[in-house]
Short mmCIF file of C-alpha atoms and ligand atoms in Angstrom, two decimals:
data_model
loop_
_atom_site.label_atom_id
_atom_site.label_comp_id
_atom_site.label_asym_id
_atom_site.label_seq_id
_atom_site.Cartn_x
_atom_site.Cartn_y
_atom_site.Cartn_z
CA MET A 139 70.19 -64.47 -146.08
CA THR A 140 73.63 -65.88 -145.44
CA ARG A 141 74.42 -68.45 -142.83
CA LEU A 142 77.20 -67.37 -140.55
CA VAL A 143 79.28 -69.18 -137.99
CA LEU A 144 80.67 -66.58 -135.60
CA LYS A 145 83.65 -67.71 -133.57
CA PHE A 146 84.64 -65.76 -130.48
CA GLY A 147 88.11 -66.41 -129.07
CA GLY A 148 89.41 -66.12 -125.53
CA THR A 149 89.83 -62.34 -125.46
CA SER A 150 86.37 -61.83 -127.00
CA MET A 151 85.06 -63.99 -124.12
CA GLY A 152 87.39 -62.47 -121.52
CA SER A 153 84.80 -61.12 -119.08
CA PRO A 154 81.01 -60.92 -118.71
CA GLU A 155 81.21 -57.47 -120.34
CA ARG A 156 83.20 -58.78 -123.29
CA ILE A 157 80.82 -61.73 -123.69
CA ALA A 158 77.88 -59.29 -123.72
CA HIS A 159 79.65 -57.22 -126.40
CA SER A 160 80.30 -60.35 -128.50
CA ALA A 161 76.64 -61.33 -128.10
CA ALA A 162 75.68 -57.88 -129.42
CA ILE A 163 77.80 -58.56 -132.52
CA ALA A 164 75.83 -61.78 -133.08
CA ALA A 165 72.56 -59.90 -132.53
CA ALA A 166 73.56 -57.30 -135.14
CA GLU A 167 74.18 -60.05 -137.72
CA ILE A 168 70.76 -61.51 -136.99
CA ALA A 169 69.21 -58.05 -137.35
CA ASN A 170 70.91 -57.92 -140.77
CA GLY A 171 68.88 -60.98 -141.70
CA HIS A 172 71.56 -63.63 -141.31
CA GLN A 173 71.14 -67.01 -139.69
CA VAL A 174 73.78 -67.39 -136.98
CA ALA A 175 75.53 -70.16 -135.06
CA VAL A 176 78.16 -69.24 -132.50
CA VAL A 177 81.31 -71.17 -131.57
CA VAL A 178 83.23 -70.13 -128.48
CA SER A 179 86.62 -70.57 -126.86
CA ALA A 180 87.20 -70.63 -123.12
CA MET A 181 87.47 -67.27 -121.40
CA ALA A 182 91.05 -65.95 -121.78
CA GLY A 183 93.42 -67.67 -119.36
CA GLU A 184 91.08 -70.54 -118.41
CA THR A 185 92.76 -73.18 -120.55
CA ASP A 186 96.17 -72.28 -119.12
CA ARG A 187 94.75 -72.27 -115.61
CA TYR A 188 93.30 -75.79 -115.93
CA LEU A 189 96.43 -77.00 -117.68
CA GLY A 190 98.51 -75.69 -114.79
CA HIS A 191 96.35 -77.53 -112.26
CA ALA A 192 96.44 -80.74 -114.31
CA SER A 193 100.22 -80.50 -114.74
CA ALA A 194 100.67 -80.01 -111.00
CA LEU A 195 98.89 -83.35 -110.60
CA GLY A 196 100.94 -85.20 -113.19
CA GLY A 197 98.61 -84.68 -116.15
CA GLY A 198 100.11 -82.77 -119.04
CA LEU A 199 98.87 -82.36 -122.60
CA GLY A 200 98.36 -85.83 -124.06
CA GLU A 201 96.75 -87.24 -120.90
CA ILE A 202 93.04 -87.81 -121.47
CA GLU A 203 91.90 -86.56 -118.04
CA THR A 204 93.64 -83.29 -118.84
CA ASP A 205 91.36 -82.98 -121.88
CA THR A 206 88.26 -83.42 -119.76
CA ALA A 207 89.52 -80.65 -117.48
CA LEU A 208 90.41 -78.31 -120.37
CA ALA A 209 87.09 -78.88 -122.14
CA ALA A 210 85.37 -77.42 -119.08
CA GLY A 211 86.58 -73.98 -120.16
CA GLU A 212 84.63 -74.10 -123.42
CA GLN A 213 81.62 -75.70 -121.71
CA ALA A 214 81.31 -72.77 -119.31
CA ALA A 215 81.92 -70.25 -122.10
CA ALA A 216 79.12 -71.73 -124.25
CA ALA A 217 76.63 -71.45 -121.40
CA LEU A 218 77.69 -67.88 -120.61
CA MET A 219 77.34 -66.81 -124.23
CA ALA A 220 73.88 -68.42 -124.42
CA LEU A 221 72.89 -66.41 -121.33
CA ALA A 222 74.21 -63.20 -122.88
CA LEU A 223 72.21 -63.81 -126.07
CA LYS A 224 69.05 -64.51 -124.05
CA GLN A 225 69.54 -61.24 -122.24
CA LEU A 226 69.29 -59.53 -125.63
CA GLY A 227 65.90 -61.17 -126.16
CA LEU A 228 67.21 -63.85 -128.51
CA LYS A 229 66.66 -67.59 -128.29
CA ALA A 230 69.92 -69.45 -127.68
CA ARG A 231 71.16 -72.79 -126.39
CA SER A 232 74.57 -74.08 -125.41
CA VAL A 233 75.68 -77.19 -127.30
CA LEU A 234 78.55 -79.43 -126.16
CA ALA A 235 80.53 -81.75 -128.45
CA TRP A 236 78.81 -84.94 -127.26
CA GLN A 237 75.37 -83.44 -127.86
CA LEU A 238 75.87 -83.25 -131.67
CA PRO A 239 78.21 -85.20 -131.70
CA ILE A 240 81.50 -83.82 -133.00
CA GLU A 241 83.44 -87.03 -133.66
CA VAL A 242 87.21 -87.04 -133.41
CA GLU A 243 90.14 -89.42 -133.71
CA GLY A 244 93.73 -89.27 -132.58
CA PRO A 245 95.64 -88.58 -129.41
CA PRO A 246 94.28 -86.56 -126.49
CA GLY A 247 95.35 -82.94 -126.83
CA ALA A 248 95.78 -83.22 -130.59
CA ALA A 249 92.67 -84.89 -131.99
CA ARG A 250 91.34 -84.58 -135.54
CA ILE A 251 87.69 -83.98 -136.44
CA THR A 252 86.33 -86.94 -138.42
CA GLY A 253 82.65 -86.05 -138.57
CA ILE A 254 79.99 -83.67 -137.31
CA ASP A 255 76.30 -84.51 -137.23
CA GLY A 256 74.49 -81.34 -138.29
CA GLU A 257 70.96 -82.51 -137.36
CA VAL A 258 70.71 -80.88 -133.92
CA LEU A 259 72.11 -77.63 -135.29
CA GLU A 260 69.69 -77.63 -138.23
CA SER A 261 66.69 -78.14 -136.00
CA LEU A 262 67.80 -75.42 -133.59
CA LEU A 263 68.32 -73.00 -136.48
CA ALA A 264 64.95 -73.94 -137.98
CA GLY A 265 63.34 -73.09 -134.64
CA GLY A 266 65.02 -69.68 -134.54
CA VAL A 267 67.40 -70.75 -131.77
CA ILE A 268 71.07 -69.71 -131.89
CA PRO A 269 73.23 -72.75 -131.18
CA VAL A 270 76.27 -71.81 -129.08
CA ILE A 271 78.78 -74.57 -129.61
CA ALA A 272 81.70 -75.28 -127.29
CA GLY A 273 84.84 -75.20 -129.45
CA PHE A 274 88.09 -77.14 -129.01
CA GLN A 275 86.35 -80.36 -127.93
CA GLY A 276 85.15 -83.57 -129.55
CA VAL A 277 84.19 -87.11 -128.57
CA ASP A 278 86.30 -90.12 -129.46
CA ALA A 279 85.14 -93.63 -130.36
CA GLN A 280 84.98 -94.50 -126.66
CA GLY A 281 82.69 -91.55 -126.01
CA ARG A 282 85.36 -89.62 -124.13
CA LEU A 283 86.05 -85.91 -124.40
CA VAL A 284 89.22 -85.03 -126.31
CA THR A 285 90.59 -81.67 -127.39
CA LEU A 286 91.88 -80.50 -130.77
CA GLY A 287 95.16 -78.84 -129.80
CA ARG A 288 95.80 -75.27 -128.64
CA GLY A 289 93.88 -72.72 -130.64
CA GLY A 290 91.58 -75.51 -131.82
CA THR A 291 88.34 -73.55 -131.62
CA ASP A 292 89.18 -72.02 -135.02
CA LEU A 293 89.13 -75.55 -136.41
CA SER A 294 85.81 -76.33 -134.66
CA ALA A 295 84.33 -73.20 -136.23
CA ALA A 296 85.60 -74.02 -139.74
CA ALA A 297 84.28 -77.58 -139.48
CA ILE A 298 80.86 -76.47 -138.25
CA ALA A 299 80.70 -73.86 -141.02
CA ALA A 300 81.42 -76.62 -143.54
CA VAL A 301 78.60 -78.78 -142.17
CA LEU A 302 76.13 -75.90 -142.17
CA GLY A 303 77.21 -74.49 -145.54
CA ALA A 304 78.00 -71.25 -143.73
CA ASP A 305 80.68 -68.58 -143.92
CA CYS A 306 82.98 -68.47 -140.93
CA ASP A 307 83.78 -65.19 -139.15
CA ILE A 308 86.62 -65.49 -136.65
CA TYR A 309 86.42 -62.72 -134.06
CA THR A 310 89.65 -61.85 -132.33
CA ASP A 311 91.39 -58.80 -130.89
CA VAL A 312 92.90 -57.51 -134.14
CA ASP A 313 91.02 -55.98 -137.05
CA GLY A 314 92.18 -58.52 -139.62
CA VAL A 315 95.49 -59.44 -141.20
CA PHE A 316 98.03 -56.73 -141.94
CA THR A 317 100.71 -56.33 -144.60
CA THR A 318 103.25 -56.71 -141.81
CA ASP A 319 103.50 -56.29 -138.06
CA PRO A 320 102.36 -52.70 -137.31
CA ARG A 321 104.71 -52.67 -134.31
CA ILE A 322 107.62 -52.80 -136.75
CA GLU A 323 106.10 -50.76 -139.60
CA PRO A 324 103.35 -48.37 -138.49
CA LYS A 325 102.45 -47.88 -142.17
CA ALA A 326 101.26 -51.50 -142.37
CA THR A 327 97.77 -51.67 -143.82
CA ARG A 328 94.91 -54.10 -143.37
CA LEU A 329 94.50 -56.59 -146.19
CA GLU A 330 91.00 -56.69 -147.63
CA ARG A 331 91.38 -60.23 -148.94
CA ILE A 332 94.06 -62.89 -149.01
CA SER A 333 94.23 -66.48 -150.21
CA HIS A 334 94.32 -69.47 -147.89
CA ASP A 335 97.94 -70.17 -148.85
CA GLU A 336 98.99 -66.59 -148.13
CA MET A 337 97.23 -66.80 -144.78
CA LEU A 338 99.11 -70.02 -143.98
CA GLU A 339 102.46 -68.45 -144.84
CA LEU A 340 101.69 -65.31 -142.87
CA ALA A 341 100.24 -67.22 -139.90
CA ALA A 342 103.09 -69.70 -139.76
CA MET A 343 105.49 -66.82 -139.29
CA GLY A 344 104.32 -64.47 -136.64
CA ALA A 345 100.95 -63.19 -137.81
CA LYS A 346 99.40 -65.75 -135.46
CA VAL A 347 95.81 -64.85 -136.13
CA LEU A 348 94.25 -68.09 -137.29
CA GLN A 349 95.16 -71.59 -136.28
CA THR A 350 96.95 -73.26 -139.21
CA ARG A 351 94.82 -76.38 -139.36
CA SER A 352 91.62 -74.36 -139.53
CA VAL A 353 92.89 -72.55 -142.63
CA GLU A 354 93.87 -75.84 -144.29
CA TYR A 355 90.45 -77.23 -143.42
CA ALA A 356 88.64 -74.17 -144.78
CA LYS A 357 90.67 -74.36 -147.97
CA ALA A 358 89.91 -78.06 -148.47
CA LYS A 359 86.18 -77.58 -147.83
CA GLY A 360 85.84 -74.24 -149.61
CA VAL A 361 84.68 -72.40 -146.49
CA ALA A 362 84.92 -68.60 -146.74
CA MET A 363 86.63 -67.25 -143.62
CA ARG A 364 86.93 -63.73 -142.32
CA VAL A 365 89.09 -62.42 -139.48
CA LYS A 366 87.40 -59.60 -137.58
CA SER A 367 87.78 -57.69 -134.37
CA SER A 368 85.27 -58.09 -131.56
CA PHE A 369 86.66 -54.91 -130.02
CA ALA A 370 84.97 -52.68 -132.60
CA PRO A 371 81.30 -51.71 -132.18
CA PRO A 372 78.95 -54.32 -133.72
CA GLY A 373 79.16 -54.23 -137.52
CA HIS A 374 82.23 -51.98 -137.55
CA SER A 375 85.13 -54.38 -138.07
CA ALA A 376 85.98 -54.57 -141.76
CA GLY A 377 88.37 -57.47 -141.21
CA THR A 378 90.22 -59.59 -143.74
CA GLU A 379 88.58 -62.15 -145.96
CA VAL A 380 90.42 -65.44 -146.58
CA VAL A 381 89.31 -66.73 -149.96
CA ASN A 382 90.22 -69.25 -152.64
CA GLU A 383 93.01 -67.98 -154.80
CA SER A 384 90.79 -68.11 -157.87
CA ALA A 385 88.45 -65.63 -156.19
CA LEU A 386 91.18 -63.03 -155.80
CA ALA A 387 90.25 -60.56 -158.49
CA GLU A 388 93.04 -58.05 -158.09
CA ARG A 389 96.46 -59.57 -158.63
CA ARG A 390 98.73 -58.02 -156.10
CA VAL A 391 102.20 -59.47 -156.48
CA VAL A 392 102.98 -59.42 -152.75
CA SER A 393 100.52 -59.49 -149.87
CA GLY A 394 102.73 -59.19 -146.87
CA ILE A 395 106.10 -59.31 -145.18
CA ALA A 396 106.36 -61.92 -142.45
CA TYR A 397 109.23 -62.55 -140.10
CA ALA A 398 110.49 -64.91 -137.44
CA ARG A 399 113.05 -64.00 -134.80
CA ALA A 400 115.46 -66.30 -132.97
CA GLN A 401 116.69 -68.43 -135.86
CA ALA A 402 119.94 -70.38 -135.80
CA ARG A 403 122.28 -71.57 -138.53
CA ILE A 404 124.22 -74.83 -138.54
CA ALA A 405 127.10 -75.67 -140.85
CA ILE A 406 128.79 -79.04 -141.46
CA PRO A 407 131.75 -79.13 -143.84
CA GLY A 408 132.89 -81.90 -146.16
CA ILE A 409 130.45 -84.73 -145.52
CA GLU A 410 129.60 -87.65 -147.77
CA GLY A 411 128.36 -91.20 -147.89
CA SER A 412 125.22 -92.98 -146.81
CA THR A 413 126.12 -93.06 -143.12
CA SER A 414 127.23 -89.45 -142.71
CA GLY A 415 126.13 -87.52 -145.82
CA PRO A 416 123.25 -85.04 -146.04
CA GLY A 417 120.65 -87.82 -145.98
CA ALA A 418 122.02 -89.09 -142.68
CA VAL A 419 122.16 -85.56 -141.24
CA PHE A 420 118.51 -84.85 -141.93
CA ALA A 421 117.47 -88.31 -140.72
CA ALA A 422 119.23 -87.64 -137.40
CA LEU A 423 117.53 -84.24 -137.09
CA ALA A 424 114.12 -85.67 -137.93
CA ALA A 425 114.61 -88.39 -135.31
CA ALA A 426 115.40 -85.65 -132.79
CA GLY A 427 112.18 -83.83 -133.76
CA VAL A 428 114.07 -80.83 -135.17
CA HIS A 429 112.38 -79.02 -138.04
CA VAL A 430 114.87 -77.82 -140.64
CA ASP A 431 113.89 -74.70 -142.54
CA MET A 432 116.31 -73.36 -145.18
CA ILE A 433 119.01 -75.59 -146.64
CA VAL A 434 122.09 -74.77 -148.72
CA GLN A 435 124.30 -77.52 -150.07
CA GLY A 436 127.56 -76.90 -151.87
CA ARG A 437 130.48 -78.98 -153.05
CA ALA A 438 133.39 -79.15 -150.69
CA ARG A 439 136.88 -78.75 -152.18
CA SER A 440 137.89 -81.97 -150.47
CA GLY A 441 134.99 -83.73 -152.22
CA GLY A 442 131.68 -84.39 -150.51
CA SER A 443 129.26 -81.65 -149.51
CA ASN A 444 129.27 -78.54 -147.39
CA LEU A 445 125.91 -78.32 -145.74
CA GLU A 446 124.31 -75.28 -144.15
CA PHE A 447 120.80 -75.02 -142.82
CA SER A 448 118.64 -73.05 -140.43
CA VAL A 449 116.54 -74.18 -137.46
CA GLU A 450 114.48 -72.43 -134.79
CA GLY A 451 116.80 -71.09 -132.12
CA ARG A 452 114.99 -73.10 -129.45
CA ASP A 453 115.84 -76.32 -131.35
CA LEU A 454 119.57 -75.56 -131.67
CA ARG A 455 120.66 -77.49 -128.61
CA ALA A 456 118.76 -80.62 -129.67
CA ALA A 457 120.08 -80.29 -133.23
CA LEU A 458 123.70 -80.01 -132.12
CA ALA A 459 123.27 -82.99 -129.80
CA ALA A 460 121.85 -85.06 -132.65
CA LEU A 461 124.87 -84.16 -134.84
CA ALA A 462 127.53 -84.42 -132.13
CA GLY A 463 129.68 -86.89 -134.10
CA TYR A 464 130.32 -84.52 -137.04
CA GLU A 465 133.73 -82.95 -137.34
CA GLY A 466 133.80 -79.20 -137.93
CA LEU A 467 130.18 -78.77 -136.86
CA GLY A 468 129.54 -75.03 -136.49
CA SER A 469 126.58 -72.91 -135.48
CA ALA A 470 125.49 -69.30 -135.21
CA VAL A 471 122.61 -67.64 -133.37
CA GLY A 472 121.28 -64.08 -133.45
CA LEU A 473 119.60 -64.57 -136.81
CA ALA A 474 116.10 -63.85 -138.06
CA LYS A 475 114.05 -64.69 -141.11
CA VAL A 476 112.21 -62.19 -143.24
CA SER A 477 109.76 -63.46 -145.86
CA VAL A 478 107.97 -61.86 -148.76
CA VAL A 479 104.61 -63.61 -149.28
CA GLY A 480 102.21 -63.41 -152.18
CA THR A 481 100.39 -65.64 -154.65
CA GLY A 482 101.51 -63.17 -157.31
CA LEU A 483 105.07 -64.46 -156.84
CA ARG A 484 104.16 -67.69 -158.60
CA GLY A 485 106.29 -68.09 -161.69
CA ARG A 486 107.97 -64.68 -161.49
CA ALA A 487 111.62 -64.57 -162.39
CA ASP A 488 112.55 -61.31 -160.69
CA VAL A 489 111.65 -62.07 -157.09
CA ALA A 490 115.11 -62.99 -155.82
CA ARG A 491 116.61 -60.05 -157.70
CA THR A 492 114.26 -57.58 -156.04
CA LEU A 493 114.83 -59.01 -152.59
CA TYR A 494 118.61 -59.02 -152.96
CA GLY A 495 118.53 -55.54 -154.47
CA VAL A 496 116.51 -54.08 -151.61
CA LEU A 497 118.58 -55.71 -148.90
CA GLU A 498 121.86 -54.78 -150.61
CA ARG A 499 120.83 -51.12 -150.75
CA GLU A 500 120.21 -51.33 -147.01
CA ALA A 501 123.59 -53.02 -146.51
CA ILE A 502 121.85 -56.03 -144.99
CA GLU A 503 123.70 -59.26 -145.57
CA VAL A 504 121.65 -62.25 -146.73
CA ARG A 505 123.00 -65.30 -144.92
CA MET A 506 120.74 -67.83 -146.57
CA LEU A 507 117.83 -67.76 -148.99
CA ALA A 508 114.91 -70.06 -149.70
CA THR A 509 112.02 -69.82 -152.11
CA SER A 510 108.71 -71.61 -152.42
CA GLU A 511 105.81 -71.04 -154.80
CA ILE A 512 104.42 -68.01 -153.01
CA LYS A 513 107.21 -67.02 -150.66
CA ILE A 514 110.83 -65.97 -150.63
CA SER A 515 112.70 -65.89 -147.34
CA ALA A 516 116.07 -64.51 -146.35
CA LEU A 517 118.05 -65.21 -143.22
CA VAL A 518 119.56 -61.99 -141.87
CA ASN A 519 121.19 -60.80 -138.68
CA GLU A 520 118.53 -60.29 -136.06
CA ASP A 521 119.60 -56.71 -135.40
CA ALA A 522 118.87 -55.87 -139.05
CA LEU A 523 115.47 -57.56 -139.09
CA GLU A 524 113.26 -54.54 -138.50
CA ARG A 525 115.10 -52.52 -141.13
CA ALA A 526 114.72 -55.40 -143.57
CA VAL A 527 110.97 -55.65 -142.91
CA ARG A 528 110.47 -51.91 -143.45
CA ALA A 529 112.63 -51.81 -146.58
CA LEU A 530 110.79 -54.72 -148.21
CA HIS A 531 107.42 -53.34 -147.13
CA ALA A 532 108.23 -50.09 -148.90
CA ALA A 533 109.83 -51.75 -151.95
CA TYR A 534 106.67 -53.73 -152.61
CA ARG A 535 104.54 -50.60 -152.04
CA LEU A 536 102.58 -52.28 -149.28
CA ASP A 537 102.13 -49.00 -147.42
CA GLU A 538 99.95 -47.92 -150.32
CA ALA A 539 97.89 -51.12 -150.40
N1 LIG B 42 90.83 -72.62 -125.26
C1 LIG B 42 91.71 -73.35 -126.14
C2 LIG B 42 93.12 -72.78 -126.06
O1 LIG B 42 93.36 -71.88 -125.27
C3 LIG B 42 91.21 -73.40 -127.54
C4 LIG B 42 91.15 -72.08 -128.26
O2 LIG B 42 91.26 -71.03 -127.62
O3 LIG B 42 90.97 -72.06 -129.47
O4 LIG B 42 94.00 -73.24 -126.74
MG1 LIG B 43 93.07 -68.41 -131.06
#
């Protein structure tokens, strides 16, 4: 018998019919002999609906009354799921954050889980009752409801799985994580298993399947996570398993090709000194809340440094404003980033060569390049992005995965 935390997201909770289908998935796991706790998100659209109402009345994200309103979405969802499970002849009970409690710290709309008391859950499970926990919410030191940030139910599920010593199955509307976006490369295949770090790199760049913090949490606590589809018949989604790197038996070099559209490039020529050199540039950008991605620094002929870096297109305006005093400040839009991700890249010498080789053959110009332990990214023209994704997908034989 394995203990399982099953998390159902907004689309899996989208209507009474979808809730009933998700309940049937839980019932099938119980029939398989597993002990099950369920964590739910609000029905699709509810969080946005409440947020819209709160905003119309002056309460945005970060205002504590907004959190109380938003948490209502998960409260209702937990009760509805408990009803659906009862209809299948199972014992179930909705559980809200304050009833455990799930303790949190930090600002409204972006709280952090600091502790979960597992006692109520243990006694429900011991009595054969399925606890249905409202995700996304916690109670702060003042006893008030606070939320964990958008997509936070994944984090609730990972944290509850850690407390219960359970595996964590995240049910969503896709059948796992793919080698790249199937809308760009129809030959993309589902990955059987990936490491937490690969998941973070893929999720941070488009494959928005799991909330980033939940993956970090699962990695830190050693929680096994799976991404599955609630749109398949019960027991029929193979999904993708997110595991510790050491548990990855087969050593694939590359797991996937990720991408991000709408990137911008900024160039500043010939800068130096403590008040206007690279250190000052990045301090100004950080103060403006602009995240800098790739950076290239070269020596200017005049002395000093030529600096080039990339930012999200939506941050370009703020970045240029923060750097308004710099002479020769230039920028370009219409760029995109393509990234090759895989734990097998660690310590390999030929990664940049392969990437350059593939893109050169396709006559795709690399405007900037950055590498990290398990990722290599190139900035290319946005109109060449899809070709770049397909070429790299083929070069790394991901269509045969
Ligand atoms: N309902 C919340 C949101 O829409 C939390 C979640 O879905 O994970 O962000
Ligand atoms: Mg989500």
